[in-house]
Coordinates of C-alpha atoms and ligand atoms in Angstrom, one line a residue:
X186 CA -2.4 30.8 -14.9
X187 CA -5.4 28.0 -15.0
X188 CA -6.1 26.5 -18.2
X189 CA -8.6 23.5 -19.6
X190 CA -7.7 20.0 -20.2
X191 CA -9.6 17.6 -22.9
X192 CA -10.2 14.5 -21.4
X193 CA -11.7 11.6 -23.5
X194 CA -14.5 9.7 -22.3
X195 CA -14.1 6.6 -20.5
X196 CA -15.4 4.0 -23.6
X197 CA -14.3 0.9 -22.9
X198 CA -11.2 0.1 -25.4
X199 CA -11.8 -1.7 -28.5
X200 CA -8.7 -3.8 -27.7
X201 CA -7.2 -5.2 -24.6
X202 CA -6.0 -2.6 -22.3
X203 CA -2.8 -4.5 -21.7
X204 CA -2.1 -5.7 -25.6
X205 CA 1.7 -6.2 -25.1
X206 CA 3.1 -4.7 -28.2
X207 CA 2.5 -1.2 -26.6
X208 CA 4.3 -1.5 -23.1
X209 CA 6.3 -4.8 -23.2
X210 CA 9.7 -4.0 -22.1
X211 CA 9.3 -0.7 -21.8
X212 CA 9.2 2.3 -19.5
X213 CA 6.3 5.1 -19.0
X214 CA 8.2 8.1 -19.3
X215 CA 7.5 11.4 -20.5
X216 CA 4.0 10.2 -22.2
X217 CA 5.8 7.8 -23.9
X218 CA 6.9 4.1 -23.9
X219 CA 10.5 4.2 -23.7
X220 CA 13.6 1.9 -24.3
X221 CA 15.1 1.2 -20.6
X222 CA 18.4 1.2 -19.8
X223 CA 18.4 -1.7 -17.5
X224 CA 17.3 -4.2 -20.2
X225 CA 14.2 -6.1 -19.4
X226 CA 12.9 -8.4 -16.5
X227 CA 11.0 -11.6 -17.0
X228 CA 7.5 -11.5 -15.2
X229 CA 6.7 -14.9 -13.9
X230 CA 3.7 -16.5 -12.1
X231 CA 4.5 -17.8 -9.0
X232 CA 2.2 -20.5 -9.0
X233 CA 3.4 -22.2 -12.4
X234 CA 6.9 -20.4 -13.2
X235 CA 5.1 -19.6 -16.4
X236 CA 6.7 -16.5 -18.3
X237 CA 4.4 -13.9 -18.2
X238 CA 5.9 -11.1 -20.3
X239 CA 8.7 -8.7 -20.0
X240 CA 8.7 -5.5 -18.4
X241 CA 11.7 -2.5 -18.7
X242 CA 14.0 -2.4 -16.0
X243 CA 15.2 1.0 -15.0
X244 CA 18.4 2.3 -13.9
X245 CA 19.5 5.4 -12.0
X246 CA 20.0 7.3 -15.3
X247 CA 16.3 6.4 -16.3
X248 CA 15.2 7.8 -12.8
X249 CA 17.0 11.0 -13.7
X250 CA 15.5 11.3 -17.1
X251 CA 12.0 10.6 -15.5
X252 CA 12.6 13.2 -12.6
X253 CA 13.6 15.8 -15.2
X254 CA 10.5 15.3 -17.7
X255 CA 8.0 15.2 -14.5
X256 CA 9.6 18.4 -13.0
X257 CA 9.1 20.0 -16.7
X258 CA 5.7 18.9 -16.9
X259 CA 4.2 19.7 -13.4
X260 CA 3.8 22.9 -13.3
X261 CA 1.4 22.7 -16.2
X262 CA -0.9 20.1 -14.5
X263 CA -0.8 22.0 -11.3
X264 CA -2.1 25.2 -13.5
X265 CA -5.1 22.9 -14.7
X266 CA -8.6 23.4 -13.2
X267 CA -9.2 20.7 -10.3
X268 CA -12.4 19.7 -12.4
X269 CA -10.4 18.8 -15.2
X270 CA -8.0 16.7 -12.8
X271 CA -10.6 15.2 -11.4
X272 CA -12.3 14.0 -14.8
X273 CA -8.8 12.3 -16.0
X274 CA -8.9 10.6 -12.5
X275 CA -12.5 9.7 -12.9
X276 CA -12.0 8.6 -16.6
X277 CA -9.2 6.1 -15.4
X278 CA -11.4 4.8 -12.6
X279 CA -14.2 4.0 -15.0
X280 CA -11.6 2.2 -17.2
X281 CA -10.3 0.1 -14.6
X282 CA -13.8 -1.2 -14.0
X283 CA -14.4 -1.4 -17.5
X284 CA -11.4 -3.6 -17.9
X285 CA -11.6 -5.2 -14.6
X286 CA -11.7 -9.0 -15.8
X287 CA -8.5 -8.5 -17.6
X288 CA -6.9 -6.8 -14.9
X289 CA -8.0 -9.3 -12.4
X290 CA -6.3 -11.9 -14.3
X291 CA -3.2 -9.8 -14.2
X292 CA -3.2 -9.8 -10.6
X293 CA -4.1 -13.3 -9.8
X294 CA -1.3 -14.7 -12.2
X295 CA 1.5 -12.4 -11.6
X296 CA 1.1 -11.7 -7.7
X297 CA -0.2 -14.9 -7.1
X298 CA -3.2 -13.7 -5.4
X299 CA -6.6 -15.5 -4.7
X300 CA -9.6 -14.3 -7.1
X301 CA -11.1 -12.8 -4.0
X302 CA -7.9 -10.6 -3.3
X303 CA -7.9 -9.6 -7.1
X304 CA -11.7 -8.3 -6.8
X305 CA -10.8 -6.5 -3.8
X306 CA -7.7 -4.9 -5.0
X307 CA -9.6 -3.3 -8.1
X308 CA -12.5 -2.5 -5.9
X309 CA -10.2 -0.4 -3.7
X310 CA -8.0 1.2 -6.5
X311 CA -11.3 2.3 -8.1
X312 CA -12.3 3.9 -5.0
X313 CA -8.7 5.3 -4.9
X314 CA -9.5 7.1 -8.4
X315 CA -13.0 8.5 -7.1
X316 CA -11.7 9.9 -3.8
X317 CA -9.1 11.3 -6.0
X318 CA -11.5 13.1 -8.0
X319 CA -13.3 14.5 -5.4
X320 CA -10.4 15.7 -3.6
X321 CA -9.1 17.7 -6.7
X322 CA -11.9 20.3 -6.4
X323 CA -11.8 20.5 -2.3
X324 CA -10.9 23.8 -0.6
X325 CA -7.4 24.1 -1.0
X326 CA -6.9 26.7 1.8
X327 CA -8.4 28.9 4.8
X328 CA -8.8 32.7 4.9
X329 CA -7.3 33.8 8.1
X330 CA -7.6 36.9 10.5
X331 CA -5.9 39.9 9.1
X332 CA -3.0 41.0 11.1
X333 CA -3.5 44.6 9.8
X334 CA -6.1 46.9 8.2
X335 CA -6.2 46.4 4.4
X336 CA -4.4 43.2 4.7
X337 CA -5.9 39.9 3.2
X338 CA -4.4 36.8 4.9
X339 CA -4.4 33.5 3.6
X340 CA -3.0 30.1 3.7
X341 CA -3.2 27.9 1.1
X342 CA -2.0 24.2 0.0
X343 CA 0.5 24.1 -3.1
X344 CA 1.3 20.7 -4.8
X345 CA 4.9 19.5 -3.2
X346 CA 6.0 19.1 -7.4
X347 CA 7.4 15.6 -8.0
X348 CA 6.5 12.8 -5.9
X349 CA 8.6 9.6 -5.8
X350 CA 6.6 6.5 -4.7
X351 CA 8.2 3.2 -4.5
X352 CA 5.8 0.2 -3.3
X353 CA 6.0 -3.6 -2.8
X354 CA 5.0 -6.6 -4.5
X355 CA 2.1 -8.0 -2.4
X356 CA -0.8 -5.5 -3.1
X357 CA 0.9 -3.7 -6.1
X358 CA -2.1 -2.1 -7.9
X359 CA -3.6 -0.6 -4.9
X360 CA -0.1 0.3 -2.8
X361 CA 0.7 2.5 -5.9
X362 CA -2.9 3.9 -6.4
X363 CA -2.9 4.9 -2.8
X364 CA -0.1 7.1 -3.5
X365 CA -0.8 8.1 -7.2
X366 CA -4.2 9.2 -7.0
X367 CA -4.3 11.8 -4.2
X368 CA -0.6 13.1 -5.3
X369 CA -1.8 13.4 -8.9
X370 CA -5.3 14.9 -8.2
X371 CA -3.7 17.4 -6.0
X372 CA -1.5 18.8 -8.7
X373 CA 1.9 16.6 -8.7
X374 CA 3.5 14.9 -11.0
X375 CA 4.6 11.3 -10.1
X376 CA 7.6 8.7 -10.7
X377 CA 6.4 5.4 -9.4
X378 CA 9.0 2.6 -9.2
X379 CA 7.2 -0.8 -8.7
X380 CA 8.9 -3.7 -7.4
X381 CA 10.5 -5.6 -10.2
X382 CA 8.5 -8.8 -9.3
X383 CA 5.1 -7.2 -10.0
X384 CA 6.0 -4.4 -12.4
X385 CA 2.6 -5.0 -14.4
X386 CA 0.2 -4.7 -11.5
X387 CA 2.5 -2.1 -9.9
X388 CA 3.0 0.4 -12.8
X389 CA 1.9 -0.6 -16.1
X390 CA -1.6 -1.4 -15.7
X391 CA -1.9 2.5 -14.2
X392 CA 0.1 3.9 -16.9
X393 CA -2.1 2.5 -19.4
X394 CA -5.2 3.2 -17.4
X395 CA -4.0 7.1 -17.3
X396 CA -2.6 7.0 -20.5
X397 CA -5.9 6.3 -22.3
X398 CA -7.6 8.5 -19.5
X399 CA -5.7 11.7 -21.3
X400 CA -3.3 12.1 -18.3
X401 CA -0.9 14.8 -20.0
X402 CA 2.7 13.6 -21.0
X403 CA 5.1 13.6 -18.2
X404 CA 3.0 13.8 -15.0
X405 CA 3.4 10.0 -14.5
X406 CA 6.3 8.2 -15.4
X407 CA 6.6 4.4 -14.7
X408 CA 10.0 2.7 -13.9
X409 CA 10.1 -1.0 -12.5
X410 CA 13.2 -1.6 -10.5
X411 CA 15.2 -2.4 -8.0
X412 CA 16.9 -0.7 -5.1
X413 CA 19.5 1.2 -7.0
X414 CA 16.5 2.6 -8.9
X415 CA 14.6 3.2 -5.6
X416 CA 17.4 5.3 -4.1
X417 CA 18.1 7.1 -7.4
X418 CA 14.5 8.3 -6.8
X419 CA 15.3 9.3 -2.8
X420 CA 18.4 11.2 -3.9
X421 CA 16.9 13.2 -7.0
X422 CA 16.9 16.4 -6.3
X423 CA 14.0 17.2 -8.6
X424 CA 11.6 14.7 -6.5
X425 CA 10.4 16.7 -3.7
X426 CA 9.1 14.1 -1.7
X427 CA 9.1 10.1 -1.2
X428 CA 6.4 7.8 -0.2
X429 CA 7.9 4.4 0.7
X430 CA 5.6 1.2 1.3
X431 CA 7.8 -2.0 2.0
X432 CA 10.0 -3.2 4.6
X433 CA 11.0 -1.7 7.6
X434 CA 15.0 -2.7 6.8
X435 CA 14.7 -0.7 3.5
X436 CA 12.2 1.9 4.9
X437 CA 15.0 3.0 7.3
X438 CA 17.6 3.1 4.3
X439 CA 15.1 5.5 2.3
X440 CA 14.5 7.5 5.5
X441 CA 18.1 8.2 6.3
X442 CA 18.9 9.1 2.8
X443 CA 16.0 11.4 2.5
X444 CA 16.8 12.8 5.8
X445 CA 20.5 14.0 5.0
X446 CA 18.7 15.9 2.0
X447 CA 15.9 17.2 4.3
X448 CA 13.4 15.7 1.9
X449 CA 10.2 14.8 2.9
X450 CA 9.4 11.0 3.3
X451 CA 6.5 9.2 4.3
X452 CA 7.5 5.4 5.4
X453 CA 4.6 2.7 5.2
X454 CA 6.5 -0.3 6.3
X455 CA 5.9 -3.6 8.3
X456 CA 3.6 -5.0 11.0
X457 CA 3.5 -7.7 13.8
X458 CA -0.1 -7.4 14.4
X459 CA -1.9 -8.7 17.1
X460 CA -5.6 -10.2 17.3
X461 CA -6.5 -10.3 20.8
X462 CA -9.4 -12.8 22.0
X463 CA -10.5 -11.9 25.2
X464 CA -12.4 -14.8 27.7
X465 CA -15.9 -13.1 26.6
X466 CA -15.4 -13.1 23.0
X467 CA -17.6 -15.4 20.9
X468 CA -15.1 -18.0 19.8
X469 CA -16.4 -19.0 16.5
X470 CA -16.6 -15.5 15.3
X471 CA -13.2 -14.9 16.6
X472 CA -11.6 -17.8 14.9
X473 CA -13.3 -17.2 11.7
X474 CA -12.0 -13.3 11.6
X475 CA -8.5 -14.5 12.6
X476 CA -8.4 -17.3 10.1
X477 CA -9.1 -14.7 7.1
X478 CA -6.9 -12.2 9.0
X479 CA -4.0 -14.6 9.2
X480 CA -4.1 -16.6 5.7
X481 CA -5.6 -14.4 3.4
X482 CA -3.2 -13.3 0.6
X483 CA -1.0 -16.3 2.4
X484 CA -0.3 -13.8 5.3
X485 CA 1.6 -11.4 2.9
X486 CA 0.0 -8.3 3.8
X487 CA 1.3 -5.7 6.4
X488 CA -2.2 -5.7 8.2
X489 CA -1.9 -9.8 8.5
X490 CA -2.9 -11.0 12.0
X491 CA 0.6 -12.3 13.0
X492 CA 0.1 -12.7 16.6
X493 CA -2.9 -14.4 18.2
X494 CA -3.2 -13.2 21.9
X495 CA -5.5 -15.2 23.8
X496 CA -7.4 -15.5 27.4
X497 CA -6.0 -18.6 29.1
X498 CA -9.4 -20.0 29.9
X499 CA -10.4 -20.2 26.0
X500 CA -7.1 -20.9 24.2
X501 CA -7.4 -24.4 23.7
X502 CA -11.2 -24.3 22.3
X503 CA -9.8 -21.3 20.0
X504 CA -6.7 -23.4 18.7
X505 CA -9.0 -26.1 18.0
X506 CA -11.4 -23.8 16.1
X507 CA -8.9 -21.8 14.3
X508 CA -6.8 -25.1 13.4
X509 CA -9.9 -26.8 11.7
X510 CA -10.3 -23.5 9.4
X511 CA -6.7 -23.6 8.8
X512 CA -6.9 -27.4 7.7
X513 CA -10.3 -26.5 5.6
X514 CA -8.7 -23.8 3.4
X515 CA -7.8 -25.0 -0.1
X516 CA -4.3 -24.5 -1.3
X517 CA -3.6 -24.2 -5.0
X518 CA -3.2 -22.4 -8.3
X519 CA -5.9 -19.5 -8.0
X520 CA -5.8 -19.2 -11.9
X521 CA -6.9 -22.6 -12.5
X522 CA -8.7 -23.7 -9.1
X523 CA -11.2 -22.3 -6.7
X524 CA -8.9 -22.1 -3.9
X525 CA -8.6 -19.8 -0.9
X526 CA -4.6 -19.8 -0.4
X527 CA -2.5 -19.6 -3.1
X528 CA 1.3 -19.5 -3.9
X529 CA 3.8 -17.3 -1.9
X530 CA 5.7 -14.9 -4.0
X531 CA 8.8 -17.0 -4.3
X532 CA 11.4 -19.1 -2.4
X533 CA 13.2 -16.6 -0.3
X534 CA 9.8 -15.9 1.3
X535 CA 9.1 -19.4 1.7
X536 CA 12.7 -20.1 3.3
X537 CA 11.9 -17.3 5.6
X538 CA 8.6 -18.5 6.9
X539 CA 9.5 -22.2 6.9
X540 CA 12.6 -21.1 9.0
X541 CA 10.7 -19.1 11.7
X542 CA 8.3 -22.2 11.8
X543 CA 11.1 -24.7 12.5
X544 CA 12.9 -22.2 15.1
X545 CA 9.8 -21.7 16.6
X546 CA 9.0 -25.7 16.9
X547 CA 12.5 -26.2 18.1
X548 CA 12.0 -23.8 21.0
X549 CA 8.8 -25.5 22.4
X550 CA 5.7 -24.5 20.3
X551 CA 3.4 -27.2 18.8
X552 CA 1.8 -27.4 15.4
X553 CA -1.7 -27.6 15.5
X554 CA -2.1 -27.4 11.5
X555 CA 0.1 -27.2 8.8
X556 CA 3.9 -26.1 9.0
X557 CA 4.6 -28.0 5.6
X558 CA 4.8 -26.6 2.0
X559 CA 5.2 -28.0 -1.4
X560 CA 7.4 -25.5 -3.5
X561 CA 5.8 -22.2 -2.9
X562 CA 2.5 -23.5 -1.6
X563 CA 2.3 -23.0 2.2
X564 CA 0.0 -24.7 4.0
X565 CA -2.2 -22.5 6.7
X566 CA -0.3 -23.2 9.9
X567 CA -1.5 -22.6 13.3
X568 CA 1.2 -22.8 16.3
X569 CA 0.1 -23.1 20.1
X570 CA 2.2 -22.5 23.1
X571 CA 4.3 -19.7 21.5
X572 CA 6.2 -17.6 24.1
X573 CA 7.7 -14.1 23.6
X574 CA 11.0 -15.0 22.9
X575 CA 10.0 -17.3 20.0
X576 CA 10.9 -16.2 16.5
X577 CA 7.2 -16.5 15.6
X578 CA 5.8 -14.1 18.1
X579 CA 8.9 -11.7 17.8
X580 CA 9.3 -11.3 14.1
X581 CA 7.2 -10.2 11.3
X582 CA 6.4 -13.5 9.6
X583 CA 4.6 -12.3 6.2
X584 CA 3.3 -15.9 5.7
X585 CA 0.2 -18.1 6.5
X586 CA 1.1 -18.6 10.1
X587 CA -0.8 -18.3 13.1
X588 CA 1.0 -18.4 16.7
X589 CA -0.9 -18.3 19.4
X590 CA 0.1 -16.9 22.7
X591 CA -1.7 -17.1 26.3
X592 CA -2.5 -14.2 28.3
X593 CA -3.6 -14.1 32.4
X594 CA -5.2 -10.8 32.2
X595 CA -6.6 -7.7 30.2
X596 CA -3.1 -5.7 31.4
X597 CA -1.5 -8.8 30.2
X598 CA -2.6 -8.7 27.2
X599 CA -1.9 -5.3 26.5
X600 CA 1.5 -6.0 27.6
X601 CA 2.0 -8.5 25.0
X602 CA 0.3 -6.8 22.1
X603 CA 2.9 -3.8 22.8
X604 CA 5.8 -5.9 22.9
X605 CA 7.1 -5.2 19.4
X606 CA 8.6 -2.2 17.7
X607 CA 5.8 -2.5 15.2
X608 CA 2.7 -0.5 15.6
X609 CA 0.3 -0.9 12.4
X610 CA -3.1 -2.7 13.8
X611 CA -4.5 -4.7 16.2
X612 CA -7.8 -6.2 16.9
X613 CA -9.8 -6.9 19.8
X614 CA -12.5 -9.8 20.0
X615 CA -14.9 -9.4 22.9
X616 CA -18.6 -9.3 23.4
X617 CA -18.2 -6.1 25.9
X618 CA -17.8 -2.9 23.7
X619 CA -16.4 -0.9 26.7
X620 CA -13.8 -3.2 27.5
X621 CA -12.8 -3.2 23.7
X622 CA -12.5 0.5 23.7
X623 CA -10.8 0.7 26.9
X624 CA -8.2 -1.7 25.6
X625 CA -7.8 -0.2 22.3
X626 CA -6.6 3.3 24.1
X627 CA -3.6 1.4 25.4
X628 CA -2.8 -0.2 22.1
X629 CA 0.3 1.4 20.7
X630 CA -0.8 0.7 16.8
X631 CA -2.1 3.4 14.2
X632 CA -5.2 1.3 14.0
X633 CA -7.8 -0.7 15.8
X634 CA -10.6 -3.0 14.7
X635 CA -12.9 -4.1 17.5
X636 CA -14.7 -7.3 16.8
X637 CA -13.2 -7.4 13.3
X638 CA -10.0 -8.9 11.9
X639 CA -7.0 -6.5 11.1
X640 CA -6.6 -6.4 7.5
X641 CA -8.8 -3.4 6.3
X642 CA -7.8 -0.5 4.1
X643 CA -10.0 2.1 2.6
X644 CA -9.5 5.5 0.4
X645 CA -11.5 7.5 2.8
X646 CA -10.3 6.6 6.6
X647 CA -6.4 7.9 7.8
X648 CA -4.1 4.7 7.6
X649 CA -0.7 4.4 8.5
X650 CA 1.4 3.0 11.7
X651 CA 3.9 4.1 14.3
X652 CA 7.2 2.9 15.6
X653 CA 8.6 0.6 13.1
X654 CA 5.6 0.5 10.9
X655 CA 6.0 4.0 9.9
X656 CA 7.2 7.7 10.6
X657 CA 3.6 8.6 11.2
X658 CA 2.7 9.6 7.6
X659 CA -0.8 8.6 6.6
X660 CA -2.9 7.7 3.5
X661 CA -6.4 8.5 2.8
X662 CA -8.8 11.2 2.9
X663 CA -8.5 13.2 5.5
X664 CA -4.6 12.8 5.5
X665 CA -4.3 12.8 1.6
X666 CA -4.0 16.9 1.7
X667 CA -1.8 17.1 4.2
X668 CA 0.5 14.2 2.8
X669 CA 0.8 15.2 -0.7
X670 CA 0.6 19.5 -0.5
X671 CA 2.6 21.8 1.6
X672 CA 1.5 25.4 3.1
X673 CA 1.9 28.6 1.4
X674 CA 1.0 31.6 3.7
X675 CA 0.4 34.7 1.3
X676 CA -0.7 38.0 2.1
X677 CA -1.9 40.9 -0.1
X678 CA -3.1 44.5 0.1
X679 CA -4.4 47.0 -2.3
X680 CA -1.8 49.5 -2.0
X681 CA 2.1 49.1 -1.6
X682 CA 3.0 49.4 2.2
X683 CA 5.9 51.9 2.9
X684 CA 8.4 51.5 6.2
X685 CA 10.1 54.5 8.1
X686 CA 13.7 52.7 6.9
Ligands
NAD29 P1 11.1 -4.0 0.2 O1 11.4 -3.2 1.3 O2 12.1 -5.3 0.2 O3 10.9 -3.7 -1.0 C1 9.4 -2.7 -1.4 C2 10.1 -1.6 -2.3 O4 11.4 -1.0 -2.0 C3 10.4 -2.2 -3.5 O5 9.9 -1.6 -4.9 C4 11.9 -2.3 -3.6 O6 12.3 -2.5 -4.8 C5 12.2 -1.1 -2.8 N1 13.4 -1.1 -2.4 C6 13.9 -2.0 -1.7 N2 15.4 -1.7 -1.1 C7 15.1 -0.3 -1.5 C8 16.0 0.9 -1.2 N3 17.5 0.9 -0.3 N4 15.8 2.1 -1.3 C9 14.9 2.2 -2.2 N5 14.0 1.2 -2.5 C10 14.2 0.1 -2.1 O7 9.8 -5.0 0.8 P2 8.9 -6.1 0.1 O8 9.4 -7.6 0.8 O9 8.7 -5.9 -1.3 O10 7.5 -6.0 0.9 C11 7.5 -6.6 2.2 C12 7.4 -5.8 3.5 O11 6.4 -4.5 2.8 C13 6.9 -6.3 4.5 O12 7.5 -5.7 5.6 C14 5.5 -5.5 4.8 O13 4.9 -5.6 6.2 C15 5.7 -4.3 3.7 N6 4.3 -3.6 3.6 C16 3.9 -2.7 4.4 C17 2.7 -2.1 4.0 C18 2.2 -1.0 4.4 O14 0.9 -0.2 4.2 N7 2.6 -0.4 5.7 C19 2.2 -2.5 2.6 C20 2.3 -3.7 2.1 C21 4.0 -4.0 2.6

C-alpha cells in the first residue's frame, strides 16, 4: 500500500550540521545514534596528524543488527510515493548545499583534499541527490504485448530490498552518494560501510543530512569499519546486493563471497589509465590536461592518468612541458595554504608510491621532476623512458606520478594502452577527431575522453570499468535503475483462468 511521508523543509540548521555531540563515537542504526560494538576510531588529519574526532567502529554483530533494522524498514519505504522519496532526496541535497562550507572543511581536513577537490565532491554529491530525486518519479516498468486475449502483461522494476555499500577513502562523500542516492530513491534501504580512515565524509555527514531531511528510521545505516565489517555486509542474508568501490584485490574477495551466495554484486575497482598523446596533438593543451589527470588529489583517484603514452616525435617536448607543470604545483597543507597538491592519505600509500618510483628508476627510467617526499607530502613526479616491464607502467600507482612511455604508431599506442588487466578510462589527445574516435573503438576501457583528461564522473552518465576495473556494473542514470532494482513480470486478467487438467 502506498502511503505519504512528511518531510521537513530544507532550511539551514541553526546549529552546525556536524556538531559532534550528536554523532561522535556512534553508529547510525535504525534512526538513532547508537553505541558501537567495536569501540571508536581516531579520525586524524593527514596533513598535520591532528585528532579531528572519534567515530564509532562497527563489528560484524553491528552489521547484523543494521541489516535486521534495514530489512524491517524497507518495505514501508518502498511503499511511499516516489514524489515523497524525491522530496527527501531534494531536501538532503539542499541541506548539503547550505552547509557546504562546513562540509568542505571536513573533506579538506579528513581526506587531505585541496579545496578545489572538496568543492568538486560537494557539487557532484549535490548532483547525485538531485538526479536521485528525479529518478524516484520516473517510469518503473513497461506494458508488454499480451500473450493471450484478456491478459494484461507488464514488466516492472522493484527495489532489491537492502543494498550494502562498501566505499573507499579517496573521494568518500561522492563515492558513497553514488550508491546511496539511487538506491534510496528507488525504494531500497542501505547499509553503508565507509572506510575507517574517512568515516565522517564517507558516512556520518550523509547520515546527518538524511536524518535532518526526514528519511524514516532504518532506511539508512552508517557503520564505519574495516574488512571484517565489510565481509559481514557481503555475507548477511538480509542484504540482497552489494555495491563495492575499492581495490581490485578486495573486490575479488567480495566478488567471491557474494558469488558463493549468488548475491548480486557491483564492483568498481582500480585503474591503470592511459593518456595517449598523438603526434598531431597541441602539446601545451595535452600537458595541462595530463598534469591535472596525473596530480589532482595527489593521484589518488581510480581515474588518475597513470600512464602517459606519447608519440616518439613529440615525447621529449611533452616531457619538458609536463615536468615544468609538475614543478610549478604548490604542495602543502590544503587547510592552511593555497596549494594544488595536499598530503597522501597514509604512510603505507607513500611507501608504496616511493617503492614503485625507486624500482622504476633502478630499471632504467629517468626522473624529469619530483621523486622526493617529506612525510605524507609527495612531490608531483614525472618519469621518462618508462617501458612495459617497469613497475610504474605495470602497476596502479595511486600517487602523483606520471610515467612517460613512447610509441611508434597508432597501433602501437593501442597495444600499449590495452596492455593492462584494468579497463576503466582512457584519454586521447589529438587535433584529428576522426583519428581519436577510431582509436577509442579499440581501447578496452569503460570510458574514453577525446581531448580531455581522464578524471570525470557525473550523476547522469554510465560510469564504470571492465576487466580488473570492475564487473561491468555502472553508476549514473541511465544505469541506476538497472543496478538498484530488479525485474518482476506480472500478468493479470479479469476472470480466473481454468485448465483441462
Ligand atoms: P580497499 O579495497 O582497501 O578498501 C575499500 C573499502 O573496502 C574500504 O571500505 C575497506 O574497509 C573495504 N574492504 C577492504 N577489504 C575488504 C573485504 N575483504 N571485504 C569487504 N570490504 C573490504 O581500497 P582502498 O585502498 O581504500 O582504495 C583504493 C582503491 O580503490 C584503488 O585501487 C582505487 O583505484 C579504487 N577506487 C576505485 C573507484 C572506482 O570507481 N572504480 C573509486 C575510488 C577508488
